[in-house]
Amino acid sequence: MNSAFLLRIFVYAGLFFYVNPNRYADQMYEDLLYYYNKNVRPVKNASESVKVKFGSSLIRIIDVDEVNQVLTTNLWLEMQWFDYRLMWDPGRWGKIRKLHVPVDQIWIPDILLYNNADGEPHITIMSDAIVYYNGLVVWKPPSIYKSFCSIDIEYFPYDTQTCRMKFGGWTYNGFLLDVRQLPTTGCEVVNKADDEGEFQFLGRGMDLSGYYPSLEWDLMELNSARHEKIYAGCCGQDFYIDITFKIEIRRKTLFYTVNLMIPCMMFAILTSIVFYVPPIEHKMTFSISILVTLTVFYLILIDLVPPTSLVIPLIGKYLLFTMFLVSISIMLSVISLNFYRRDGSSFPMPHWMKVVFIHTLPRYICIKTAEEDDGSDRGSSISDIGPFMDSRRPSPFFITVNERQLNGRLSELKKKGMHPDLIRNMIQNVEFIAEYFSSLKKEDKISEDWSYVANVIDRIFLIIFSIMNVVGTWVILINSPALFDNRTPLAINSVARPLSGDTFEHFISENFTQIAWWASTIQNSTATLTDNELCPILYQ
């Protein structure tokens, strides 16, 4: 009986302590928001500015559209400010220290993305804000932004891009809305100066504890800077504050190396191989096929790079260089084929060409020297007939004799019954045949010399084009700074705090005032510090 009675007492006590805070929270919610006007800034004096801390966590680089020059990112924003109208005494309200309030019922800073490219520039997901008893409001909305990013394609695909996301108040100027960076874990905000003036710099501008690495880009640098810019207007000077995040990303080159650069290098090698093909008609077919393939490949490349007329991308320069070599190789192949098909009877070879291309150059380009013709040129010599007379028995009438001996022989033949004119006609006919075969042999020799010159020219251009391919490829690729960029990507630090949860519950105390909260934002030092000193966990 006693045990059952005690059990009821504990149950009722538990229900009381469970329901009682909810009753306080419900009543406090009504009291705080009954006379609350969300259109009025939470300041006691109209001349004061609302002090807001603004930060972000980079979740993922969704896409980098080179053609439209748009960067798509997934960010989890975080904004902190004080609202004196949302303060209460926890002792009077059941020890309640915080309250979850929908942001559509309270005042929120109208911080937007200035360089928005597409979609909504403001935050579309209205999540709840955490309101603490001392008036501190913490709001962490997620959002997907599409921002303009000037894509520099000069070194594509070995390029490094720098994009900026500029946030600031839309309707409130710097006198009404004072925005500062929210320091990340291990990094502090410091004062710096450049040519444009002083600014407040944060080495790691966004929290990366929830970052999902991209498969195409390496995150090399991510910082933020707070700028104050004064504008001259018709009603006096006015200044605006912006928080600019600088995102530097480097392209991972494996995909483009395998699918773009290696095929281009193969085409360049094939351009040199053209001169290894014998100078026949198939040589032209091979050259034109390479040109057509390069043209189709260049049309595919146009869809991958942004249509800009400012610079030519690195891969475009290499393709144009290869296409130039292919075009020159086609013209040189035509010349080589023309030499190879020349007829010795129509195109006699100049003496200088014979000396240069037959007697001099072959020994330096690893080509066997042409064999010399040992036969002497004697006009009507019977020995010039060649193989035609090799199988016949030598005749005494075909022996070269002087005029006195010839007349004596003709007198002897005349006594034997043969007419001298018949003998003379026979000798003239044999001399004509000998001269004809001698001219054929000379023409064939000239034709063979032209073919030999064509082979020598092909070998020379094979060496020249091979050297041009190697030198041109090296000169074009060495201009890309990304090939010599040995920096490691940013380290993804471990999760030190919840991205969307409560981060102030254990820090809120009587000493946690708005003045102390705002003063802890920036250091009082303007010394020149390195990135490692500003942010020790910035790099791997």
PDB file of C-alpha atoms in Angstrom, residues 29 53 67 74 112 142-143 151 179 222 237 242 252 284 286 312-313 329 350 355 365 375 432 475 503 518 520 522:
ATOM      1  CA  TYR A  29       6.317  33.102 -25.624  1.00  0.00           C
ATOM      2  CA  LYS A  53      28.054  38.578 -36.387  1.00  0.00           C
ATOM      3  CA  VAL A  67      30.248  28.260 -69.708  1.00  0.00           C
ATOM      4  CA  ASN A  74      25.707  24.726 -50.332  1.00  0.00           C
ATOM      5  CA  LEU A 112      21.698  38.993 -48.989  1.00  0.00           C
ATOM      6  CA  PRO A 142      20.877  26.414 -44.682  1.00  0.00           C
ATOM      7  CA  SER A 143      20.834  27.727 -48.231  1.00  0.00           C
ATOM      8  CA  ILE A 151      36.241  32.068 -64.796  1.00  0.00           C
ATOM      9  CA  VAL A 179      28.138  43.308 -39.663  1.00  0.00           C
ATOM     10  CA  LEU A 222      38.977  30.119 -48.119  1.00  0.00           C
ATOM     11  CA  GLN A 237      27.941  60.466 -47.444  1.00  0.00           C
ATOM     12  CA  ASP A 242      30.015  43.800 -46.804  1.00  0.00           C
ATOM     13  CA  LYS A 252      41.774  18.085 -60.455  1.00  0.00           C
ATOM     14  CA  MET A 284      47.457  12.222 -98.200  1.00  0.00           C
ATOM     15  CA  PHE A 286      46.285   9.679 -93.622  1.00  0.00           C
ATOM     16  CA  ILE A 312      42.566  31.337 -75.640  1.00  0.00           C
ATOM     17  CA  PRO A 313      42.605  28.371 -73.236  1.00  0.00           C
ATOM     18  CA  SER A 329      52.246  18.468 -92.982  1.00  0.00           C
ATOM     19  CA  PRO A 350      69.225  20.778-110.759  1.00  0.00           C
ATOM     20  CA  VAL A 355      74.569  17.735-104.347  1.00  0.00           C
ATOM     21  CA  ILE A 365      69.870  11.722 -91.312  1.00  0.00           C
ATOM     22  CA  GLY A 375      78.611   3.581-116.790  1.00  0.00           C
ATOM     23  CA  PHE A 432      69.676   4.722-132.636  1.00  0.00           C
ATOM     24  CA  VAL A 475      56.515  25.550 -74.115  1.00  0.00           C
ATOM     25  CA  THR A 503      26.523  26.339 -29.180  1.00  0.00           C
ATOM     26  CA  TRP A 518      31.093  42.210 -29.584  1.00  0.00           C
ATOM     27  CA  SER A 520      35.756  39.462 -28.716  1.00  0.00           C
ATOM     28  CA  ILE A 522      38.437  41.393 -33.496  1.00  0.00           C
TER      29      ILE A 522
END
